[in-house]
Structures are given as C-alpha cells and as structure tokens.
Coordinates of C-alpha atoms and ligand atoms in Angstrom, one line a residue:
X1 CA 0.0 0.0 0.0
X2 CA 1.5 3.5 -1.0
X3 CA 1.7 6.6 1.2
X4 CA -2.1 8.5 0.5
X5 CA -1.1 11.6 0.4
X6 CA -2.5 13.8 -2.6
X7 CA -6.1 12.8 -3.0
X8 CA -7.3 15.9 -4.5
X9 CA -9.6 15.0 -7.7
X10 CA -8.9 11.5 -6.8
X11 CA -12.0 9.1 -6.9
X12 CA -11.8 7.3 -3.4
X13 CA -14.9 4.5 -2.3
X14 CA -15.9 4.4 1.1
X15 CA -17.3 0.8 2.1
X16 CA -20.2 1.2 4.9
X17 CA -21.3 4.4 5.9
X18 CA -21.6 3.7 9.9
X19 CA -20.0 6.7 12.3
X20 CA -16.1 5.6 11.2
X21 CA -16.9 5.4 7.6
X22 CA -18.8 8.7 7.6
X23 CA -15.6 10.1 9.4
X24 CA -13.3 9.1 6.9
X25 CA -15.5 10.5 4.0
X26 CA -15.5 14.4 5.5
X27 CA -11.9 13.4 6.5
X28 CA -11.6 12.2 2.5
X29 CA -13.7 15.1 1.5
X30 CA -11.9 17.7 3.0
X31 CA -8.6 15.9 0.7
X32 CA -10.7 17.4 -2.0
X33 CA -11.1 13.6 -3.0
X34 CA -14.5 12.8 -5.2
X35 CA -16.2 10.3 -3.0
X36 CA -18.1 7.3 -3.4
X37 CA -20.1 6.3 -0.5
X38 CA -21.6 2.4 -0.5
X39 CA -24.0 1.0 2.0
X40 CA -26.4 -1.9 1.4
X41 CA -28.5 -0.1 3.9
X42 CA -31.7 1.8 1.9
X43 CA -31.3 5.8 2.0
X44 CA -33.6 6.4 4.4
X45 CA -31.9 4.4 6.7
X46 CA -28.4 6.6 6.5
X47 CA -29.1 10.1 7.8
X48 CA -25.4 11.1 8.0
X49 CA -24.5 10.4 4.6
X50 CA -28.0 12.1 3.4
X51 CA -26.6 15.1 5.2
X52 CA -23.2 15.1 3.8
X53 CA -24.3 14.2 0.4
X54 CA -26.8 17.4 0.9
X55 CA -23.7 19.2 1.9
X56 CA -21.2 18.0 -0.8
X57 CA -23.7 17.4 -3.6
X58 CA -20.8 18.0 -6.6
X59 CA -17.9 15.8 -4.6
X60 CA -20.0 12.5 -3.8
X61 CA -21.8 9.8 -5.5
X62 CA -24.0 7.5 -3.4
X63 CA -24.6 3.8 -4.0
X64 CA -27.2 2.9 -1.3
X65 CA -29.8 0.0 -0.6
X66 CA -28.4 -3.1 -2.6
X67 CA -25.1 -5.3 -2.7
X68 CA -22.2 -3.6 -3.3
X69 CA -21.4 -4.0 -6.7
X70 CA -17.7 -4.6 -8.2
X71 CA -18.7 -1.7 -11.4
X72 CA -18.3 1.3 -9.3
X73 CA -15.8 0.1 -6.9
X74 CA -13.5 -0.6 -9.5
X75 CA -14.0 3.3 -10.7
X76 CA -12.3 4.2 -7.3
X77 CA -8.3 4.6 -6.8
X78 CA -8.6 3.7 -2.9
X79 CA -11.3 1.7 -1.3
X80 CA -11.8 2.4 2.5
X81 CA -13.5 -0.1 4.5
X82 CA -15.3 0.3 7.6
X83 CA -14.9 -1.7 10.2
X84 CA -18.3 -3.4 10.0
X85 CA -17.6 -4.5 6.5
X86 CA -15.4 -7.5 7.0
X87 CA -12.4 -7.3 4.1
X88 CA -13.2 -11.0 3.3
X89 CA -15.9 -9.8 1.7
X90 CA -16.4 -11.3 -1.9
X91 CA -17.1 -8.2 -4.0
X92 CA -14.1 -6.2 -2.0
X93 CA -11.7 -9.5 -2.9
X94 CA -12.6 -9.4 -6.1
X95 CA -12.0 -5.4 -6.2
X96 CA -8.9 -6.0 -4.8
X97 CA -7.5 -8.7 -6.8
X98 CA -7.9 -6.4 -9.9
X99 CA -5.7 -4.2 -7.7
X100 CA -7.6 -1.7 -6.7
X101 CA -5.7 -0.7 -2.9
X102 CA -8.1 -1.3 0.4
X103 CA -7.5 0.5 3.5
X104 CA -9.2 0.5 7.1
X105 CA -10.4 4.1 8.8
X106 CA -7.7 3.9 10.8
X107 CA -4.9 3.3 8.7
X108 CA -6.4 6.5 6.4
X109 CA -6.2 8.4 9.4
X110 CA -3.1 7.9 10.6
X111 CA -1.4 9.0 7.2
X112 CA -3.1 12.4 8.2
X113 CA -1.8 12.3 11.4
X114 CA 1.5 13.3 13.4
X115 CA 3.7 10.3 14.0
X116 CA 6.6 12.1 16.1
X117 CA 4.3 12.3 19.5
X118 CA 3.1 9.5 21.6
X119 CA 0.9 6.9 20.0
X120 CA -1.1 3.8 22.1
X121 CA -2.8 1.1 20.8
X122 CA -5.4 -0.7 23.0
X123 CA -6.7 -4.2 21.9
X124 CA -8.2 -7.5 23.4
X125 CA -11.7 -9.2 23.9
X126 CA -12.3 -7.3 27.1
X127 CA -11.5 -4.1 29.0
X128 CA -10.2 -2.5 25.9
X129 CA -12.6 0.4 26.4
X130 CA -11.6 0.9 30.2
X131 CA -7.9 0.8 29.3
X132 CA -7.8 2.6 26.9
X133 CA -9.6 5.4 28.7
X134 CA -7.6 5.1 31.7
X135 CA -4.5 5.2 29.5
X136 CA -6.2 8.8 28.4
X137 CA -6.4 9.9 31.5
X138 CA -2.4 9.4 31.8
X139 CA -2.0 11.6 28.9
X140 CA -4.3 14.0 30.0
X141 CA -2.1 14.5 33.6
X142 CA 0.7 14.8 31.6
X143 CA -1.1 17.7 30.2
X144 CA -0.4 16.2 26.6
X145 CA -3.7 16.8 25.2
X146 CA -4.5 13.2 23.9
X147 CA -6.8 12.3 21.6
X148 CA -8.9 9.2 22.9
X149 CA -11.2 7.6 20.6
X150 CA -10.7 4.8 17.9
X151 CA -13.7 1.6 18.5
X152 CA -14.2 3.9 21.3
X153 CA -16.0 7.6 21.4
X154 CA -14.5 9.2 18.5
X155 CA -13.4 7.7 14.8
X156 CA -9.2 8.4 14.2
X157 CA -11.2 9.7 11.2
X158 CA -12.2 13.1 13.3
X159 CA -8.8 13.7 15.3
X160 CA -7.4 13.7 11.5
X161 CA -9.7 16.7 11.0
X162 CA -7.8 18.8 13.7
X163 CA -4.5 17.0 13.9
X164 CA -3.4 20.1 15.9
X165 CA -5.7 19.7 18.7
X166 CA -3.6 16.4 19.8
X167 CA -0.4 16.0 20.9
X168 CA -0.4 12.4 21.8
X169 CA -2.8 9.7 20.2
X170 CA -4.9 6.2 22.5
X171 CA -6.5 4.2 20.4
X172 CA -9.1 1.4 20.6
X173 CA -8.9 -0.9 18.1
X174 CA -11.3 -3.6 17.4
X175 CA -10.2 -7.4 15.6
X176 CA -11.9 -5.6 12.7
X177 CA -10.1 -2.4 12.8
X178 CA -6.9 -4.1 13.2
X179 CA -7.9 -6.6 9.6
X180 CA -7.4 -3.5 7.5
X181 CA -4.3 -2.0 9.0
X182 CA -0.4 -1.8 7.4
X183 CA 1.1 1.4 8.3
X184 CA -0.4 2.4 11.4
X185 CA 2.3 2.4 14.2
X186 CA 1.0 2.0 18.0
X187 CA 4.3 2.8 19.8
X188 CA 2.9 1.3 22.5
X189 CA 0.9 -1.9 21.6
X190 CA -1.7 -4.0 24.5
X191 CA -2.9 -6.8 23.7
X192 CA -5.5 -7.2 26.8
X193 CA -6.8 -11.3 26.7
X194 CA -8.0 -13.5 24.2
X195 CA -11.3 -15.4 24.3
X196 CA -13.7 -16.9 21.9
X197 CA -16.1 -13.8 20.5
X198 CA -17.1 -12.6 17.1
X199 CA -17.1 -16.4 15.8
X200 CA -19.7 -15.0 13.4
X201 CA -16.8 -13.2 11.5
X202 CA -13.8 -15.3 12.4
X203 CA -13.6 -19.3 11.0
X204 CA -11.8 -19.4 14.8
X205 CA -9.9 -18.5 17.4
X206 CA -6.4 -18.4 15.8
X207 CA -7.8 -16.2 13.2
X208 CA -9.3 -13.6 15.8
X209 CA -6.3 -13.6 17.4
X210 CA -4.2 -13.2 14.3
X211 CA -6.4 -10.1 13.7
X212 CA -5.8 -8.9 17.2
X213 CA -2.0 -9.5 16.3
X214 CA -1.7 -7.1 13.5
X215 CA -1.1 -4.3 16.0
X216 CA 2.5 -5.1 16.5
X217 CA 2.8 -5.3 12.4
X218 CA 3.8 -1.3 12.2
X219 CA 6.4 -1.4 15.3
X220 CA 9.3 -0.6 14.3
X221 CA 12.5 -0.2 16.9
X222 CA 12.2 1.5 20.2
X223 CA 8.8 0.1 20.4
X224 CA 7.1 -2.1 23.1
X225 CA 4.5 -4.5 23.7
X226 CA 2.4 -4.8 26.6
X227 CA 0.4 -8.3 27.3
X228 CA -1.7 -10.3 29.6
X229 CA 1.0 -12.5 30.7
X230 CA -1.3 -14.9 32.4
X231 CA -3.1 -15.2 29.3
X232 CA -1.8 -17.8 27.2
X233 CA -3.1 -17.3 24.1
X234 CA -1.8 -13.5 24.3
X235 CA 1.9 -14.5 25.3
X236 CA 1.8 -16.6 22.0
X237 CA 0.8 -14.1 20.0
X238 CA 3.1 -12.2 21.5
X239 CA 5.9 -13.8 19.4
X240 CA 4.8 -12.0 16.6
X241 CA 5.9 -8.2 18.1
X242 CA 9.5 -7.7 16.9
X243 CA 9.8 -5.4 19.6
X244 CA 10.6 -5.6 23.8
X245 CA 7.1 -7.8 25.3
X246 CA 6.7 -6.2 28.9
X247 CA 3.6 -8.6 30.7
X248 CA 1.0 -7.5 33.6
X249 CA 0.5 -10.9 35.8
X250 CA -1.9 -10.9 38.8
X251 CA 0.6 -14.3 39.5
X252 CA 2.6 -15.2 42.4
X253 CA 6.2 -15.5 40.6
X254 CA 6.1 -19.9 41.1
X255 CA 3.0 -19.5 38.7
X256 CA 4.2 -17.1 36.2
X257 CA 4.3 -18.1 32.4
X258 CA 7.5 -17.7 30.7
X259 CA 8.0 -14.5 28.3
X260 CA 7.6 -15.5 24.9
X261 CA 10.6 -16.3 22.3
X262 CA 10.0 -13.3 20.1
X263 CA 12.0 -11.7 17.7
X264 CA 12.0 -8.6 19.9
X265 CA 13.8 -10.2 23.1
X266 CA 17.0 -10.1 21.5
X267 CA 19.7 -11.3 24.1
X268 CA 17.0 -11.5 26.7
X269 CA 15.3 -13.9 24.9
X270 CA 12.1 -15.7 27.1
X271 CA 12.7 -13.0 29.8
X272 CA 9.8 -10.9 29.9
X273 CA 11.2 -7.1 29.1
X274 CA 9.9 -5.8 32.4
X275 CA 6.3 -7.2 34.7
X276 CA 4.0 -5.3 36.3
X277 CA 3.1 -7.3 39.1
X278 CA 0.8 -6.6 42.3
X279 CA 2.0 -5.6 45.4
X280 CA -0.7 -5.3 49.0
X281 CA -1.8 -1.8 47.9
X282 CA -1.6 -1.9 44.0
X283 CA 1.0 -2.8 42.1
X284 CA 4.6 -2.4 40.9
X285 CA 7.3 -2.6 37.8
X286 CA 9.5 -5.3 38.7
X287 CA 12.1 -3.0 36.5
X288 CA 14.0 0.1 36.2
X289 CA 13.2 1.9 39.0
X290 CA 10.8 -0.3 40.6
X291 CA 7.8 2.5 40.4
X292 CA 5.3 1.3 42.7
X293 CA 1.8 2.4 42.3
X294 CA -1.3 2.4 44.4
X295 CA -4.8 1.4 43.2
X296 CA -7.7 2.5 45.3
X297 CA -9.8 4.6 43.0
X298 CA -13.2 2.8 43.0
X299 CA -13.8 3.3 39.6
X300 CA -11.0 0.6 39.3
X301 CA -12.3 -2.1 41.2
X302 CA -11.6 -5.8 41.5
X303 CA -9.0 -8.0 39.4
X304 CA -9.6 -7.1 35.7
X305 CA -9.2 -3.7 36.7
X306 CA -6.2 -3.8 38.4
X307 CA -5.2 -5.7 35.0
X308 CA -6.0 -2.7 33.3
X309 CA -4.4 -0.1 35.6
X310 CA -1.6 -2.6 35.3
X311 CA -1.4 -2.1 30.9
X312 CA -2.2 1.4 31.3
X313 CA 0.7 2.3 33.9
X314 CA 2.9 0.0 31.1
X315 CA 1.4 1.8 28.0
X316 CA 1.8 5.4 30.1
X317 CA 5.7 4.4 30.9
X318 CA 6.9 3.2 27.6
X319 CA 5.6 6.3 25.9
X320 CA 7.6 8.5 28.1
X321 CA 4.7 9.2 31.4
X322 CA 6.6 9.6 34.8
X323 CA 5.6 7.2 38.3
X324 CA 4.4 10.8 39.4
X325 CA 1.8 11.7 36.3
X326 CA 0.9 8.1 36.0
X327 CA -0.3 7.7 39.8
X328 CA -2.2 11.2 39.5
X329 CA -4.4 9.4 36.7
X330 CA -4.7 6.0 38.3
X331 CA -6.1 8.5 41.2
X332 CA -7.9 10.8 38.7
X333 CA -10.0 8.5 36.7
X334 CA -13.3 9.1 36.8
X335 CA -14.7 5.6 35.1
X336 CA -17.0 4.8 32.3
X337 CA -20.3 4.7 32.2
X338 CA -22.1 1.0 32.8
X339 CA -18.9 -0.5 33.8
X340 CA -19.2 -1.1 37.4
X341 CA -20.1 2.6 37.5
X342 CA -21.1 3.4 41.7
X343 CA -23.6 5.7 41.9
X344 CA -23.0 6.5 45.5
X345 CA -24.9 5.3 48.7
X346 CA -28.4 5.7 50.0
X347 CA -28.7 5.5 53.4
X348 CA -25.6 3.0 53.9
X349 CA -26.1 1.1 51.1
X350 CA -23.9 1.4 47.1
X351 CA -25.4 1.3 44.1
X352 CA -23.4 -0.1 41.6
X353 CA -24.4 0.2 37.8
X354 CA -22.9 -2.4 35.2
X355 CA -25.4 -2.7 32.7
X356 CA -22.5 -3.2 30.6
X357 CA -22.1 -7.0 31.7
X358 CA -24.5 -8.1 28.6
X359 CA -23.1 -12.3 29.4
X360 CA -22.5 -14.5 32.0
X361 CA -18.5 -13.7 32.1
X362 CA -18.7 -9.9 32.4
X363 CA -21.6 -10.7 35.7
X364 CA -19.0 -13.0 37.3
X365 CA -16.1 -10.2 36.4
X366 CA -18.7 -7.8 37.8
X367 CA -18.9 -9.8 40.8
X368 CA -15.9 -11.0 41.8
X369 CA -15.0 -7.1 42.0
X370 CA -16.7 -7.3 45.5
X371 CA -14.9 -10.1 47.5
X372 CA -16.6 -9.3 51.1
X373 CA -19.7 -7.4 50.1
X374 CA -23.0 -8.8 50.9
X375 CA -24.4 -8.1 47.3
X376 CA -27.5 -7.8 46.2
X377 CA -27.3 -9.0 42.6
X378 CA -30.0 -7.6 39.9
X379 CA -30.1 -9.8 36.8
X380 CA -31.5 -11.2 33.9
X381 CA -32.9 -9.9 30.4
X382 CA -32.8 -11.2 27.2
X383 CA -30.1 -14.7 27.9
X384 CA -28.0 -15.3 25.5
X385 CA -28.0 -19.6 25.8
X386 CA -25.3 -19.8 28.1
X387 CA -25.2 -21.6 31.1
X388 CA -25.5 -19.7 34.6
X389 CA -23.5 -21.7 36.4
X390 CA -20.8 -19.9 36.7
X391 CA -22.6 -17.0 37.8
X392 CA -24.1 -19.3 40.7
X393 CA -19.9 -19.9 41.7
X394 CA -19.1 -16.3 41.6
X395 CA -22.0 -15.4 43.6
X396 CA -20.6 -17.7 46.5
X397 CA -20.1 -16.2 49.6
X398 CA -21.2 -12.8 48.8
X399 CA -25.0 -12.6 47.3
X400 CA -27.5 -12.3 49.5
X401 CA -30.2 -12.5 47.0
X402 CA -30.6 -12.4 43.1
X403 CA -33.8 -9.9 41.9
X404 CA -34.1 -10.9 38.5
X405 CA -35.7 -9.0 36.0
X406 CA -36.8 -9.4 31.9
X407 CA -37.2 -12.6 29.8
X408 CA -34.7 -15.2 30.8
X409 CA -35.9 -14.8 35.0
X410 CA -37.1 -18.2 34.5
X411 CA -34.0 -19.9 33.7
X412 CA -31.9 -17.4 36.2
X413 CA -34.2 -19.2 39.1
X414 CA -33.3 -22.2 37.5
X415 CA -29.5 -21.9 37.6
X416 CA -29.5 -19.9 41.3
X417 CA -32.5 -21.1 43.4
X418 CA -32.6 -22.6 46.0
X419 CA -28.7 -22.2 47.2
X420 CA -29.6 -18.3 47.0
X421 CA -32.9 -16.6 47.9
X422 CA -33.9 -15.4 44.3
X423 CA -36.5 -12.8 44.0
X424 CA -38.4 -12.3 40.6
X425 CA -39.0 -8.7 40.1
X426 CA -40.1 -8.4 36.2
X427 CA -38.7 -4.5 35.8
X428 CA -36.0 -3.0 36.9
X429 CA -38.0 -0.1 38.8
X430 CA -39.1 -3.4 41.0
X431 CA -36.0 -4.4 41.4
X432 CA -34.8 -1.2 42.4
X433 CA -37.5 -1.2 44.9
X434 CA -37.2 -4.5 46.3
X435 CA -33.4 -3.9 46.9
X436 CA -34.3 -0.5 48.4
X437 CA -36.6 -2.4 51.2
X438 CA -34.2 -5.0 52.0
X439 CA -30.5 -3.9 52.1
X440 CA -28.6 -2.7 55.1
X441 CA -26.1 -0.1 55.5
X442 CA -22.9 -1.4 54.0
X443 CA -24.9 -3.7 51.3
X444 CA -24.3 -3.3 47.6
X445 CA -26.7 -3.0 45.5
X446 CA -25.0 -4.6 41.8
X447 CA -26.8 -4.1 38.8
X448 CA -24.8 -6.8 36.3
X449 CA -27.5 -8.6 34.9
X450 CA -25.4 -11.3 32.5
X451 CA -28.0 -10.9 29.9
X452 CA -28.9 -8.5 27.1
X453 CA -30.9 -5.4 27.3
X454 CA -33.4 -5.6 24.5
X455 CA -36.1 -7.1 25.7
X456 CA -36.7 -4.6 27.8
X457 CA -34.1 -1.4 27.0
X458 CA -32.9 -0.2 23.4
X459 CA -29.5 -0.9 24.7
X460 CA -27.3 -1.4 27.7
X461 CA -26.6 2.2 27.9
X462 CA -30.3 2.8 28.0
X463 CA -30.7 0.4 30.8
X464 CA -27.7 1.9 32.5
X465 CA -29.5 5.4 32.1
X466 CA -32.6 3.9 33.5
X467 CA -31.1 2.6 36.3
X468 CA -29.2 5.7 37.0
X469 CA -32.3 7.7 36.8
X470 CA -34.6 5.3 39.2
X471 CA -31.5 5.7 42.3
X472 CA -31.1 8.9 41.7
X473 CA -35.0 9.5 42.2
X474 CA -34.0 7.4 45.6
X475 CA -31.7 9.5 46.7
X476 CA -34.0 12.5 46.1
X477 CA -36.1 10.3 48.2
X478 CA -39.0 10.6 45.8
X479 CA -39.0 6.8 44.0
X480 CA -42.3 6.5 42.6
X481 CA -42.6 2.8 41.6
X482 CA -45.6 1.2 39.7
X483 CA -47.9 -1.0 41.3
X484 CA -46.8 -4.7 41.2
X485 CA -46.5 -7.9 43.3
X486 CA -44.1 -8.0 46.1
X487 CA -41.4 -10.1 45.9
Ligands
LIG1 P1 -14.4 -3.6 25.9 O1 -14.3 -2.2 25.3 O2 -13.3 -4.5 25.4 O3 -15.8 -4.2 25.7 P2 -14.8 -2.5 28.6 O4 -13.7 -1.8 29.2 O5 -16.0 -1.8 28.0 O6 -14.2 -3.5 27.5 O7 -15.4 -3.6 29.6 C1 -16.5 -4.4 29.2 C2 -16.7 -5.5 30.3 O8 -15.6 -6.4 30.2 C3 -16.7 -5.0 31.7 O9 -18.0 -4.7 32.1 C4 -16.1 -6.2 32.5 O10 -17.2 -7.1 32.8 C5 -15.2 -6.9 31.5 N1 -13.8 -6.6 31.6 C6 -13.2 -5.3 31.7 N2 -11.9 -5.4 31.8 C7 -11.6 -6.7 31.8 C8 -10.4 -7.5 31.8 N3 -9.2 -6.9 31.9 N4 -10.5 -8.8 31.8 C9 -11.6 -9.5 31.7 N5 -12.8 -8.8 31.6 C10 -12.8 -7.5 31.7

C-alpha cells in the first residue's frame, strides 16, 4: 500500500457508511477527493450520509440499498472499508485482486496524522474500552492533550480533522479495525486477553487472534508490547511483536508463564522485558526503578481492573509518562459509564451500575470485584444460551439475594434457586424497589445482569441510564414505583 497523500480530484470509495466510515469520507472530502459512498443499507436508513451528500452534492456519488457491486468500486483509486464490512468480503476480494488498494479508517487516518508524538494502541476481547480510557487519562495528567477515541467515542477519522488539537494519540482498536491495517504504528501496543467472540466473523480462534495480532505489524524499533502474561493465548501471539514484550501478571512468581521467544527479546530472549506485578496496595514494575503504584480509585475495582491499571501504567511508561503523572491518573479516573459505574450510597447502602455485563463472564467479572460485600445481585434480560453456572460460583459467599428482572428470569431461578434466595422482580423499577426495602447499611446494590438489554431497553446504555435515573429519584427520596407484586 503506497503513502495517501495527494487525494485531491482522486476518486476514493468508502465501504459502509456507519460513524467511522462517515468520518473518513468528510476526512476524504476535505482531501478534496471525489467520494463514493456504499452502503447496502436503503437511503432512508443513512441520515449522516443524506446530510453530507446534501452538503457536498458535486464531490459525492451514493450507491445505497443493494449489494455492493464490483462496477463502481472498480472506478475508485482507494477503497476504505469500515470496520463493520469484514475485508473478506467477496465483492471487496474481487476489487482488490484487480488491484484496486483497500485501507481500514484507521490506517487512512493515521497517514493524516502526526507520528513524532506519543501513539497507544489498545486491543483485546475485554477491558479495551476501560484501558484505553484510563490510559487517556495518563496523557491528560501529563497535560499532553491526547486524543482518545478509535472503536471507542470518537473515529481516528475526526482527530485527523484537527491533527493540531492532539499532541499524543490512545486508540481502541477492534479485531476488525486491526484486519485493514499496514502502516499504522502504535508505539505502545496491548494486547489485553483472548477469548472466543465474534465467531460469526472469524472461522476461529487463531484467526481472531491473528487479527488482534496485527497491531504489532507497524512497530518498528524503540517500540514495546504490553500483554496479559497470564493469558496464554496473548503470550503466543506475543511472538509475533518484533519489539521488547513487557507482561501484567496478577501471579505469584512460582506460577508465572515464561516470556515469549520473540524476535523482539533479542539477548533476553524468554525474559519478559519488564512485569507489572501486584503488590498489598496496587501494584509495581518489577524493573528500572521499581515504580510502585497504588490502586484505590473505585472506579478501578476488582482484578480485571487492576489488570487494566496494570497495561495502562505500562502503556503510560513506555511512551515517556513519569511514576508521578501516571499515579495522578490512576487516582484521577473518573470511570466509564455502565462499567461497574457506583452511583453512590443511600442510606448506607452502594449502588453499583454495570449494565454493561450483557453475558454471564462480564456478571462474574462484575462480581468477583466485591470479594466481602453482601451483594444484592439484579439480573436477567434477554439470555444469550449460556449456562449460569458460573454465575451461581461467583456469587458464593457474597450474594445475599438475586432480583431478576426481563425474559430469561425463568432460567436465572433455574441456575441460582434454591442455594440463593432469588426474588423475581419483572422491571428493573421493581427491582430497584425491592433492593431498596431490603439492604442494610454497607450492602451493595449490583446491577450486572449477564443478559442483554433488548427485551426490555434499546441498549445497555439505556438500561444503564434507567437505572441511573430510578437511584437517583431514591436519593431525592421521591422513588415513585408502579404498582406490582411483592417479591
Ligand atoms: P471492551 O471495550 O473491550 O468491551 P470494557 O472496558 O468496556 O471493554 O469492559 C467491558 C466488560 O468487560 C466489563 O463490564 C467487564 O465485565 C469486562 N472486563 C473489563 N476489563 C476486563 C479485563 N481486563 N479482563 C476481563 N474482563 C474485563
């Protein structure tokens, strides 16, 4: 793939007109590049590229609301795929064996980018958002004026709109972002753990992972990799960075895996570059100068987290951060939204939002972040087939009762009753009632229901919101709740 850099006049496609693609097209369009826009999508389904078309009506042609067809493609000099469009896609093969060049968003970004200033690159099945906002945060004590977006927030697309607003660049890349990349350089590279998703798109694990790989394909010397060393699957892929493999372990050193081989270790080959490891209060690099952090923001709770303060303290060092900046942002850190998000106490008692845990995993993740709480657990929705038992292991010792709301309830009582007291509640306004009745000061009130929203929500950020909004209304000590059964 050759440097893009003179696209004026230049007819360039853009595959799938979702937020990224529409970002690369004003990004494209402000090249003074004549656009084509593709979406299989009808028109009246694709407001932003209505709008932009409406705007641009002599620089774009729109092809929306059948198959993408090979004819006009093949008219383009640069095809740019979204990330929703995988690049296995016949008609884009095809387009690209008659050698017409693909690109992801990101890679066309990042050739309208600076590259002499900090660049992070955040991937892996889970935590990638948190860590890669964390990792912001870093930046942002360092007063570096990151730009923190990618598969998170904001398309590459827009920080390539004002480069000049940025002096340092954390990304979020998807598997699917990370297909369509060559020259895109993350400095700084995480790989966070590796475990079966997105089979839909991928024949398999290996080739998910080998996506997940291809952000250590730009590093070039004086760059580093940061893994899950206690993941296996992410130390072997690890042997693909040619660069220096630091690992984060939550391990006692008798159970640590061994670095891998990689062309990067030179002389210190299966020796780990450097570990974050934990210590009683947080954690500590087991290198240079031994920084030693401490962790007790609760936006960070429980073990995954810790991983991720673990890669984001990595990420922040290797790109230049001091122990000083990075512990103001580990302190600093506000959270995100629906990820074990607390929304303070009413009288004694947390309420913890994490809507986000849509499966049984991210509910025992959720979970296991309260080790001596007496938890009252608020889950269910629309189940996605897989077994609760593990749910019913994690809940061991520190659930006092489940209040299950939405579809799946049935099989939720199931899986839990009768080794836990399990309430069904229907709606979460019930729920929120029930748990309001029953819990004592120093309860915790966990909202991680294991199951999708839509039966009942538009989305896990609407059921976040609505959560949000019915213990807020509790704390304003005006809960209204409907009229239902008590549980
Ligand atoms: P992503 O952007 O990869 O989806 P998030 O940071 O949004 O990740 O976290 C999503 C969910 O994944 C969280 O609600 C939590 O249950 C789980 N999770 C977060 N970090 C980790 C981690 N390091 N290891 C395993 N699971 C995690």
């Amino acid at each position: 793939m050759s440097k893009v850099t003179e696209l004026r006049g230049v007819r360039v496609a853009v595959v799938g007109l979702g937020k990224s693609g529409l970002s690369a097209a004003r990004l494209l369009l402000r090249e003074g590049a004549q656009v084509s826009l593709f979406d299989e999508k009808p028109l009246d389904a694709l407001s932003g590229a209505r709008e932009l078309l409406a705007a641009h009506p002599d620089a774009i042609r729109l092809h929306a609301g059948s198959p993408f067809s090979e004819g006009p493609l093949l008219e383009a000099s640069l095809v740019v795929v979204s990330p929703g469009v995988p690049l296995a896609h016949p008609t884009l093969k095809r387009v690209r064996a008659a050698g017409v060049p693909l690109m992801g968003e990101v890679e066309l970004a990042y050739r309208f980018l600076p590259h002499d200033v900090p660049w992070v690159g955040v991937t892996g099945t889970n935590g990638k958002s948190t860590t890669t906002a964390l990792t912001g945060e870093l930046f942002r004590q360092a007063r570096l004026r990151p730009f923190v977006g990618g598969n998170l927030g904001t398309p590459l697309s827009d920080a390539a709109l004002s480069a000049e607003a940025y002096g340092a660049f954390v990304i979020e890349l998807s598997s699917y972002q990370l297909e369509a990349v060559d020259q895109f350089r993350a400095k700084a590279a995480a790989v966070l753990n590796l475990t079966p998703d997105h089979l839909d798109r991928y024949p398999g694990l290996a080739e998910y992972g080998a996506a997940k790989a291809e952000i250590f394909k730009g590093q070039r010397v004086g760059d580093a990799a940061v893994v899950n060393a206690d993941d296996a699957e992410v130390v072997a892929l690890s042997q693909r960075a040619r660069v220096p493999v630091y690992g984060f372990t939550l391990r006692a050193p008798q159970d640590r895996t061994a670095a891998p081989d990689s062309p990067g270790a030179g002389a210190s080959g299966g020796k780990w570059a450097g570990l974050a490891v934990p210590t009683e209060s947080g954690f500590a690099f087991d290198f240079g100068a031994q920084a030693r952090f401490t962790l007790n923001n609760p936006a960070l709770r429980g073990p995954h987290n810790l991983q991720n303060a673990m890669a984001a303290a990595l990420l922040g060092h290797l790109q230049g951060l001091s122990g000083e900046v990075i512990q103001k942002g580990l302190d600093a850190f506000p959270g995100l939204p629906n990820r074990l998000e607390s929304l303070g106490r009413v009288n004694g008692v947390e309420w913890v939002n994490d809507s986000k845990a849509t499966n049984v995993n991210s509910a025992v993740v959720g979970l296991n972040a309260f080790p001596h709480g007496r938890v009252w657990l608020i889950a269910g929705g629309k189940g996605k087939g897989a077994p609760y038992s593990p749910l019913r292991d994690a809940a061991r010792g520190r659930v006092v009762a489940v209040l299950t709301v939405g579809q799946d309830a049935p099989n939720l009582v199931k899986a839990l009753a009768p080794e836990f007291e399990v309430v069904p509640c229907g709606t979460l306004a019930r729920a929120v009632e029930v748990a309001s009745l029953r819990a004592e000061p120093g309860d915790v009130v966990l909202l991680s229901p294991a199951c999708a929203s839509l039966d009942q929500f538009q989305s896990f950020e609407h059921r976040g919101n609505v959560f949000r909004e019915l213990v807020q209304n509790l704390k304003r000590g005006q809960a209204t709740f409907p009229a239902g059964p008590r549980g």
